[in-house]
Coordinates of C-alpha atoms (C1' of nucleotides) in Angstrom, one line a residue:
Chain A
X1 CA -13.7 4.0 -22.0
X2 CA -16.6 6.0 -22.3
X3 CA -19.4 5.4 -19.7
X4 CA -22.9 5.7 -21.2
X5 CA -25.8 7.5 -19.5
X6 CA -27.4 4.2 -19.2
X7 CA -24.5 2.7 -17.4
X8 CA -24.4 5.8 -15.0
X9 CA -27.9 5.4 -14.3
X10 CA -28.0 1.7 -13.1
X11 CA -24.7 1.8 -11.7
X12 CA -25.8 1.6 -8.1
X13 CA -28.8 -0.7 -8.3
X14 CA -28.4 -4.2 -7.0
X15 CA -30.7 -5.7 -9.4
X16 CA -29.2 -7.9 -12.2
X17 CA -29.6 -6.0 -15.4
X18 CA -28.0 -8.3 -17.9
X19 CA -26.3 -5.4 -19.8
X20 CA -22.6 -5.9 -20.6
X21 CA -21.7 -2.4 -20.5
X22 CA -23.5 -1.6 -17.1
X23 CA -21.9 -4.7 -15.6
X24 CA -18.5 -3.8 -16.8
X25 CA -18.9 -0.2 -15.3
X26 CA -20.0 -1.6 -12.1
X27 CA -17.0 -4.0 -11.9
X28 CA -14.7 -1.2 -12.8
X29 CA -16.2 1.1 -10.0
X30 CA -16.1 -1.7 -7.3
X31 CA -12.6 -2.6 -8.5
X32 CA -11.2 1.1 -8.2
X33 CA -12.5 1.2 -4.6
X34 CA -10.9 -2.2 -3.7
X35 CA -7.6 -1.5 -5.2
X36 CA -7.4 1.9 -3.9
X37 CA -8.0 0.4 -0.4
X38 CA -6.0 -2.7 -0.6
X39 CA -3.7 -2.6 -3.7
X40 CA -3.3 -5.1 -6.5
X41 CA -2.0 -8.1 -4.3
X42 CA -4.3 -7.7 -1.3
X43 CA -7.4 -6.9 -3.3
X44 CA -9.9 -9.8 -3.4
X45 CA -11.9 -10.5 -6.5
X46 CA -14.5 -12.1 -4.4
X47 CA -15.0 -8.8 -2.7
X48 CA -15.2 -6.9 -5.9
X49 CA -17.8 -9.4 -7.4
X50 CA -19.8 -9.1 -4.0
X51 CA -19.9 -5.5 -4.3
X52 CA -21.1 -5.6 -7.8
X53 CA -23.6 -8.3 -7.1
X54 CA -22.3 -10.4 -10.0
X55 CA -20.3 -13.4 -9.9
X56 CA -16.6 -13.6 -9.6
X57 CA -16.4 -15.3 -13.1
X58 CA -17.7 -12.2 -14.7
X59 CA -14.3 -10.4 -13.9
X60 CA -12.7 -13.1 -15.9
X61 CA -15.3 -12.9 -18.6
X62 CA -14.9 -9.3 -19.1
X63 CA -11.3 -8.4 -18.0
X64 CA -9.5 -11.8 -18.3
X65 CA -7.7 -11.8 -14.9
X66 CA -7.3 -9.8 -11.8
X67 CA -4.2 -8.1 -13.5
X68 CA -6.4 -7.2 -16.5
X69 CA -9.1 -5.6 -14.4
X70 CA -6.3 -3.7 -12.5
X71 CA -4.8 -2.3 -15.6
X72 CA -8.2 -1.2 -16.8
X73 CA -8.8 0.6 -13.7
X74 CA -5.4 2.3 -13.9
X75 CA -6.0 3.4 -17.5
X76 CA -9.5 5.0 -16.8
X77 CA -8.2 6.6 -13.4
X78 CA -5.1 8.2 -14.8
X79 CA -6.6 9.2 -18.2
X80 CA -7.6 12.6 -16.7
X81 CA -4.1 13.3 -15.0
X82 CA -2.2 12.7 -18.3
X83 CA -4.1 15.2 -20.1
X84 CA -4.0 18.0 -17.4
X85 CA -1.5 20.0 -19.0
X86 CA -3.2 20.3 -22.4
X87 CA -6.5 21.7 -21.2
X88 CA -5.1 24.7 -19.7
X89 CA -2.9 26.6 -22.1
X90 CA 0.1 27.5 -19.8
X91 CA 2.1 29.2 -22.5
X92 CA -0.2 32.2 -22.7
X93 CA 0.2 32.7 -18.8
X94 CA 3.0 34.2 -16.8
X95 CA 4.7 31.8 -14.4
X96 CA 2.7 32.9 -11.1
X97 CA -0.8 32.6 -12.6
X98 CA 0.4 29.6 -14.6
X99 CA 1.6 27.7 -11.4
X100 CA -1.7 28.8 -9.6
X101 CA -4.0 27.5 -12.5
X102 CA -2.1 24.3 -12.9
X103 CA -2.1 23.4 -9.1
X104 CA -5.7 24.3 -9.0
X105 CA -6.5 22.0 -12.0
X106 CA -4.4 19.1 -10.4
X107 CA -6.2 19.6 -7.0
X108 CA -9.6 19.7 -8.7
X109 CA -8.5 16.5 -10.5
X110 CA -7.7 14.8 -7.1
X111 CA -10.8 16.0 -5.5
X112 CA -12.9 14.4 -8.3
X113 CA -11.4 11.2 -7.9
X114 CA -10.1 10.7 -4.2
X115 CA -9.1 7.2 -5.0
X116 CA -6.3 8.2 -7.3
X117 CA -3.6 8.9 -4.7
X118 CA -4.1 5.6 -2.9
X119 CA -3.9 3.9 -6.3
X120 CA -0.8 5.8 -7.3
X121 CA 0.7 5.2 -3.9
X122 CA 0.0 1.4 -4.2
X123 CA 1.4 1.2 -7.8
X124 CA 4.6 2.9 -6.9
X125 CA 5.5 1.3 -3.8
X126 CA 4.2 -2.2 -4.2
X127 CA 4.5 -2.7 -8.0
X128 CA 7.3 -0.4 -8.7
X129 CA 5.5 1.2 -11.4
X130 CA 5.2 -2.3 -13.2
X131 CA 1.5 -1.4 -14.6
X132 CA 1.5 2.3 -14.8
X133 CA 4.7 3.7 -16.4
X134 CA 4.1 7.0 -14.5
X135 CA 4.6 8.9 -17.7
X136 CA 1.5 10.9 -16.6
X137 CA 2.7 11.7 -13.3
X138 CA 6.3 12.5 -14.6
X139 CA 4.6 15.0 -17.0
X140 CA 3.2 16.6 -13.9
X141 CA 6.6 17.0 -12.2
X142 CA 8.2 18.2 -15.4
X143 CA 5.4 20.8 -16.2
X144 CA 5.8 22.2 -12.7
X145 CA 9.5 22.3 -12.8
X146 CA 9.4 24.4 -16.2
X147 CA 7.1 26.9 -14.7
X148 CA 9.4 27.1 -11.8
X149 CA 12.4 27.5 -14.0
X150 CA 10.6 30.3 -16.1
X151 CA 9.7 32.1 -12.7
X152 CA 13.1 32.0 -11.6
X153 CA 14.5 33.2 -14.9
X154 CA 12.3 36.3 -14.9
X155 CA 12.9 36.8 -11.2
X156 CA 9.4 36.4 -9.8
X157 CA 10.1 33.2 -8.0
X158 CA 12.9 32.5 -5.2
X159 CA 16.0 30.5 -6.0
X160 CA 15.0 26.9 -5.9
X161 CA 15.9 23.4 -7.2
X162 CA 13.0 23.0 -9.8
X163 CA 12.6 19.2 -9.5
X164 CA 12.7 19.1 -5.7
X165 CA 10.3 22.0 -5.6
X166 CA 7.9 20.4 -8.0
X167 CA 7.9 17.2 -5.9
X168 CA 7.2 19.0 -2.7
X169 CA 4.2 20.9 -4.5
X170 CA 2.9 17.5 -5.5
X171 CA 3.3 16.2 -2.1
X172 CA 1.4 19.0 -0.5
X173 CA -1.5 18.4 -2.9
X174 CA -1.5 14.7 -2.5
X175 CA -0.5 13.7 1.0
X176 CA -3.9 14.9 2.4
X177 CA -5.7 12.3 0.4
X178 CA -3.5 9.4 1.3
X179 CA -3.5 10.3 5.0
X180 CA -7.3 11.3 5.3
X181 CA -8.4 8.3 7.4
X182 CA -6.1 9.3 10.2
X183 CA -6.0 13.1 9.8
X184 CA -9.7 13.0 10.7
X185 CA -8.7 12.5 14.4
X186 CA -7.3 16.1 14.2
X187 CA -11.0 17.2 13.6
X188 CA -12.7 14.8 16.0
X189 CA -13.5 12.3 13.3
X190 CA -14.7 14.7 10.9
X191 CA -15.1 13.3 7.3
X192 CA -12.0 14.6 5.4
X193 CA -13.3 14.1 2.0
X194 CA -16.4 16.2 2.3
X195 CA -16.7 19.0 -0.3
X196 CA -16.1 21.6 2.3
X197 CA -12.9 20.0 3.7
X198 CA -11.7 19.3 0.2
X199 CA -12.3 22.9 -0.8
X200 CA -10.5 24.1 2.5
X201 CA -7.5 21.6 1.5
X202 CA -7.2 22.9 -2.0
X203 CA -7.3 26.7 -0.7
X204 CA -4.6 26.2 2.1
X205 CA -2.5 24.1 -0.4
X206 CA -2.6 26.7 -3.0
X207 CA -1.7 29.5 -0.6
X208 CA 1.1 27.3 1.0
X209 CA 2.4 26.6 -2.5
X210 CA 2.4 30.1 -3.9
X211 CA 4.0 31.3 -0.5
X212 CA 6.7 28.9 -0.7
X213 CA 8.1 29.9 -4.1
X214 CA 7.8 33.5 -3.7
X215 CA 10.7 36.0 -3.3
X216 CA 11.8 36.5 0.3
Chain B
X1 CA 13.4 -3.2 22.0
X2 CA 16.9 -2.5 22.2
X3 CA 19.1 -3.9 19.6
X4 CA 22.6 -5.2 21.2
X5 CA 26.0 -4.7 19.7
X6 CA 26.2 -8.3 19.1
X7 CA 22.9 -8.4 17.2
X8 CA 24.1 -5.4 15.1
X9 CA 27.4 -7.1 14.3
X10 CA 26.2 -10.4 13.0
X11 CA 22.9 -9.0 11.5
X12 CA 24.1 -9.2 7.9
X13 CA 25.8 -12.6 7.9
X14 CA 24.2 -15.6 6.2
X15 CA 25.7 -18.0 8.7
X16 CA 23.4 -19.7 11.3
X17 CA 24.3 -18.2 14.6
X18 CA 21.9 -19.9 17.0
X19 CA 21.2 -17.0 19.1
X20 CA 17.9 -15.9 19.9
X21 CA 18.5 -12.3 20.0
X22 CA 20.4 -12.1 16.7
X23 CA 17.8 -14.2 15.0
X24 CA 14.9 -12.0 16.2
X25 CA 16.7 -8.9 15.0
X26 CA 17.3 -10.4 11.6
X27 CA 13.7 -11.5 11.2
X28 CA 12.5 -7.9 12.4
X29 CA 14.8 -6.2 10.1
X30 CA 13.8 -8.5 6.9
X31 CA 10.2 -8.0 8.1
X32 CA 10.4 -4.1 8.1
X33 CA 11.6 -4.3 4.6
X34 CA 9.1 -6.7 3.7
X35 CA 6.1 -4.9 5.2
X36 CA 7.3 -1.5 3.9
X37 CA 7.3 -3.0 0.3
X38 CA 4.2 -5.0 0.5
X39 CA 2.0 -4.1 3.4
X40 CA 0.6 -6.5 6.0
X41 CA -1.7 -8.5 3.8
X42 CA 0.5 -8.9 0.7
X43 CA 3.7 -9.6 2.9
X44 CA 4.8 -13.1 2.6
X45 CA 6.3 -14.8 5.6
X46 CA 8.1 -17.2 3.5
X47 CA 9.9 -14.2 1.7
X48 CA 10.9 -12.8 5.2
X49 CA 12.3 -16.2 6.3
X50 CA 14.3 -16.7 3.0
X51 CA 15.9 -13.1 3.4
X52 CA 16.7 -14.1 6.9
X53 CA 18.2 -17.4 6.1
X54 CA 16.0 -19.1 8.8
X55 CA 13.0 -21.3 8.4
X56 CA 9.5 -19.8 8.3
X57 CA 8.7 -21.6 11.6
X58 CA 11.0 -19.1 13.4
X59 CA 8.7 -16.4 12.9
X60 CA 6.0 -18.3 14.9
X61 CA 8.3 -19.2 17.4
X62 CA 9.3 -15.8 18.3
X63 CA 6.5 -13.6 17.1
X64 CA 3.6 -16.0 17.3
X65 CA 2.0 -14.9 14.2
X66 CA 2.3 -12.7 11.1
X67 CA 0.3 -10.0 12.8
X68 CA 2.5 -10.3 15.8
X69 CA 5.6 -9.7 13.7
X70 CA 4.0 -6.7 12.2
X71 CA 3.1 -5.2 15.5
X72 CA 6.7 -5.7 16.7
X73 CA 7.9 -4.1 13.6
X74 CA 5.5 -1.1 14.0
X75 CA 6.4 -0.7 17.6
X76 CA 10.3 -0.4 16.6
X77 CA 9.8 1.7 13.9
X78 CA 7.8 4.3 15.4
X79 CA 9.3 4.5 18.8
X80 CA 11.5 7.2 17.5
X81 CA 8.9 9.2 15.9
X82 CA 6.9 9.2 19.4
X83 CA 9.6 10.8 21.3
X84 CA 10.6 13.5 18.7
X85 CA 9.1 16.5 20.4
X86 CA 10.8 15.5 23.8
X87 CA 14.5 15.4 22.8
X88 CA 14.4 19.1 21.6
X89 CA 13.0 21.4 24.0
X90 CA 10.8 23.7 21.9
X91 CA 9.5 25.9 24.7
X92 CA 12.9 27.6 24.9
X93 CA 12.8 28.5 21.3
X94 CA 10.8 31.2 19.5
X95 CA 8.4 29.8 16.8
X96 CA 10.8 30.1 13.7
X97 CA 13.8 28.3 15.1
X98 CA 11.3 25.9 16.8
X99 CA 9.7 25.0 13.5
X100 CA 13.1 24.8 11.7
X101 CA 14.5 22.5 14.5
X102 CA 11.5 20.3 14.6
X103 CA 11.1 19.8 10.9
X104 CA 14.8 19.0 10.7
X105 CA 14.5 16.4 13.5
X106 CA 11.6 15.0 11.7
X107 CA 13.5 14.7 8.4
X108 CA 16.4 13.3 10.0
X109 CA 14.3 10.6 11.6
X110 CA 12.9 9.7 8.2
X111 CA 16.2 9.8 6.6
X112 CA 17.5 7.3 9.2
X113 CA 14.7 5.1 8.7
X114 CA 13.4 5.4 5.0
X115 CA 11.0 2.3 5.5
X116 CA 8.9 4.5 7.7
X117 CA 6.9 6.4 5.5
X118 CA 5.7 3.3 3.4
X119 CA 4.8 1.5 6.5
X120 CA 2.8 4.5 7.7
X121 CA 1.0 4.8 4.5
X122 CA 0.1 1.0 4.3
X123 CA -1.1 1.3 8.1
X124 CA -3.2 4.2 7.2
X125 CA -4.8 3.1 4.0
X126 CA -5.0 -0.6 4.3
X127 CA -5.5 -1.2 7.9
X128 CA -7.0 2.1 8.7
X129 CA -4.8 2.4 11.8
X130 CA -6.0 -0.9 13.3
X131 CA -2.6 -1.8 14.5
X132 CA -0.9 1.7 15.2
X133 CA -3.1 4.2 16.6
X134 CA -1.3 7.1 14.9
X135 CA -1.0 8.8 18.4
X136 CA 2.7 9.2 17.6
X137 CA 1.9 10.8 14.2
X138 CA -0.9 12.9 15.7
X139 CA 1.6 14.2 18.2
X140 CA 3.6 15.4 15.2
X141 CA 0.8 17.3 13.7
X142 CA -0.3 18.9 17.0
X143 CA 3.2 19.9 17.9
X144 CA 3.6 21.7 14.5
X145 CA 0.2 23.2 14.8
X146 CA 1.0 24.7 18.2
X147 CA 4.2 26.1 16.9
X148 CA 2.4 27.7 14.0
X149 CA -0.3 29.1 16.2
X150 CA 2.4 30.8 18.5
X151 CA 4.0 32.1 15.3
X152 CA 0.8 33.7 14.3
X153 CA -0.1 34.9 17.6
X154 CA 3.3 36.9 17.9
X155 CA 3.0 37.9 14.1
X156 CA 6.1 36.2 12.7
X157 CA 4.0 33.8 10.5
X158 CA 1.3 34.5 8.0
X159 CA -2.3 33.7 8.6
X160 CA -2.9 30.1 8.0
X161 CA -5.1 27.2 9.4
X162 CA -2.6 25.5 11.7
X163 CA -3.8 22.0 11.2
X164 CA -4.0 22.1 7.5
X165 CA -0.6 23.8 7.3
X166 CA 0.8 21.0 9.7
X167 CA -0.4 18.4 7.3
X168 CA 1.2 20.0 4.5
X169 CA 4.5 20.3 6.3
X170 CA 4.3 16.6 7.1
X171 CA 3.4 16.1 3.3
X172 CA 6.4 17.8 2.0
X173 CA 8.6 15.9 4.3
X174 CA 7.0 12.5 3.8
X175 CA 5.9 12.4 0.2
X176 CA 9.6 12.2 -1.3
X177 CA 10.1 8.9 0.4
X178 CA 6.9 7.2 -0.6
X179 CA 7.4 8.2 -4.4
X180 CA 11.1 7.7 -4.4
X181 CA 11.1 4.8 -6.7
X182 CA 9.4 6.7 -9.5
X183 CA 11.0 10.1 -8.8
X184 CA 14.3 8.7 -9.8
X185 CA 13.2 8.9 -13.4
X186 CA 13.3 12.7 -12.9
X187 CA 17.0 12.1 -12.4
X188 CA 17.7 9.5 -15.1
X189 CA 17.4 6.5 -12.6
X190 CA 19.5 8.0 -9.8
X191 CA 19.1 6.6 -6.5
X192 CA 16.9 8.8 -4.5
X193 CA 17.7 7.5 -1.0
X194 CA 21.5 8.1 -1.2
X195 CA 22.7 10.6 1.5
X196 CA 23.5 13.2 -0.9
X197 CA 19.9 13.3 -2.3
X198 CA 18.3 12.8 1.1
X199 CA 20.4 15.8 2.2
X200 CA 19.2 17.7 -0.9
X201 CA 15.7 16.8 0.0
X202 CA 15.9 17.9 3.5
X203 CA 17.6 21.2 2.7
X204 CA 14.9 22.1 -0.1
X205 CA 12.1 20.9 2.0
X206 CA 13.1 23.2 5.2
X207 CA 13.5 26.1 2.7
X208 CA 10.2 25.3 1.1
X209 CA 8.4 25.0 4.5
X210 CA 9.9 28.1 6.1
X211 CA 9.2 30.1 3.0
X212 CA 5.6 28.8 3.1
X213 CA 4.7 30.1 6.6
X214 CA 6.7 33.5 6.4
X215 CA 4.8 37.0 6.1
X216 CA 4.1 37.9 2.7
Chain C
dT1 C1' -41.8 -20.2 -32.2
dA2 C1' -37.4 -22.1 -32.6
dA3 C1' -32.7 -21.2 -33.4
dC4 C1' -29.3 -18.3 -31.9
dT5 C1' -26.2 -15.4 -29.1
dG6 C1' -24.1 -13.2 -25.4
dA7 C1' -24.8 -12.5 -20.5
dC8 C1' -24.4 -14.9 -16.5
dT9 C1' -23.8 -18.6 -12.8
dA10 C1' -22.5 -22.5 -9.6
dA11 C1' -19.4 -25.8 -8.7
dC12 C1' -14.9 -27.2 -9.3
dT13 C1' -9.7 -27.2 -9.7
dT14 C1' -5.1 -25.8 -8.8
dA15 C1' -1.9 -23.2 -6.4
dC16 C1' -0.4 -20.9 -2.6
dT17 C1' 0.1 -19.6 2.3
dA18 C1' -0.2 -19.1 7.4
dG19 C1' 0.3 -21.9 10.9
dT20 C1' 1.5 -26.5 13.6
dC21 C1' 4.2 -30.0 15.2
dA22 C1' 7.2 -33.8 16.1
dG23 C1' 11.5 -34.4 16.3
dT24 C1' 16.8 -32.8 15.9
dT25 C1' 20.7 -30.0 16.7
dT26 C1' 23.5 -27.0 19.7
dA27 C1' 25.4 -24.1 23.3
dG28 C1' 26.6 -23.8 27.7
dC29 C1' 26.6 -25.4 32.1
dA30 C1' 27.2 -29.2 36.2
Chain D
dT1 C1' 32.0 -35.0 28.9
dG2 C1' 27.3 -35.8 29.4
dC3 C1' 23.1 -33.3 30.1
dT4 C1' 19.3 -30.3 29.3
dA5 C1' 16.9 -26.4 27.8
dA6 C1' 16.5 -23.7 24.2
dA7 C1' 17.1 -22.9 19.2
dC8 C1' 16.0 -24.5 15.2
dT9 C1' 14.0 -27.5 11.2
dG10 C1' 11.3 -30.1 7.6
dA11 C1' 7.3 -32.0 6.5
dC12 C1' 2.6 -31.4 7.1
dT13 C1' -2.4 -29.3 7.4
dA14 C1' -6.3 -26.5 6.8
dG15 C1' -7.9 -22.8 4.7
dT16 C1' -8.2 -19.3 1.0
dA17 C1' -8.1 -17.3 -3.4
dA18 C1' -7.5 -17.1 -8.4
dG19 C1' -8.9 -19.0 -12.2
dT20 C1' -11.9 -22.6 -15.2
dT21 C1' -15.6 -24.8 -17.2
dA22 C1' -20.1 -26.9 -18.4
dG23 C1' -24.2 -25.3 -18.6
dT24 C1' -28.5 -22.0 -17.7
dC25 C1' -31.0 -18.0 -18.9
dA26 C1' -32.9 -14.2 -21.4
dG27 C1' -33.3 -11.3 -25.2
dT28 C1' -33.3 -11.1 -30.5
dT29 C1' -33.8 -12.5 -35.1
dA30 C1' -35.8 -14.9 -38.8

DNA sequence: TAACTGACTAACTTACTAGTCAGTTTAGCA
DNA sequence: TGCTAAACTGACTAGTAAGTTAGTCAGTTA
């Protein structure tokens, strides 16, 4: 779904605007927050409605059901991840820069949408991938594993099990986001999703990942 | 809470045993699964009761409320993590073996209780640490950070930001458990929590972590 | 300006779920 | 063996949350 300029502009106003596109966008935005925070089951349509300043019935009017809204949120949220590998053509790069580039892209994607990890987590643990078949995320793992295998083949990476290593790389990238609310106590309550902190995380994560695959 | 031998023994039988200790242990075990899978809000006391082959009222009889049961589960589940640093005396080891030992202990702890990561995530994301003050987990981060700082000071570890690095180490250890249900598709549906796979994860995680902190 | 259409609302229904309680059963002891 | 306290049960209640519906409101067109 493409969000129009109009929709973007009015998105945070509380006034009723009587514009289908805007209302849907507002509901989607509020729903993403709600689902990221509480998961599908514990999410409350009433809260989403209140946040959106429309009435609960609008959710059913536009999205049929709570589930329907959830699926719409998932689709929008993961559209970017699915197309991660395509935008950077990794074939042209050698394994080391390819890995670096891909991880950088993945981290940038997460930074742009910090709700994604939580939604992913809920979908995996609570719904067991019922609504999102994880094909997008599996793509991430297999792409990483391929890069790692190539690197091993030409002797620029250490010996490792590609799939486990890929999982660990994703773990390094994602964990920070899912735990951010508690990690802040390590910085005396500092906001962990601020641009500076996210940048610091990205930098540390990339260094850690590149170091973890290098030859010893 | 110490689980007696008697309780352990009868834990998985379906027959009514009319033993307070056993019943409580059965409820706790079923509740741990339920809370790990669904979180506090989406957990259903009726499901816990059904799993336990007792009646829902017993939960309130022994644990007063759903929240009370949840707190009891948290307390039991995290008692081990809190005392992780104590059992191995890290002071006597130099940073490298200390890090290796500590991570090994942490991973062993997770393998023994694979529900722990999911419970941790729910508590962090959904309840924002309302019931578990994360002092236990914060201890893990600070211990790791201290080891890393020592290693940097004597020049056996590369230059890194200790807290971010500690977070990434924990991420590598934990992520596998939270995503296991989806990761299995990378192995054609293989069970990811089997002893062999857990062992493989532990081994890969330790290698990865040790490689990630070494001097380049 | 009247008919029309889609956006929106308030009030309602139905289903579910945590928690209660009055009463029953059983283990173990006198 | 009978008594008692603790373990346990089934039926109930109050509250909550998803989903429905009849109808209102605002913009648009002829």
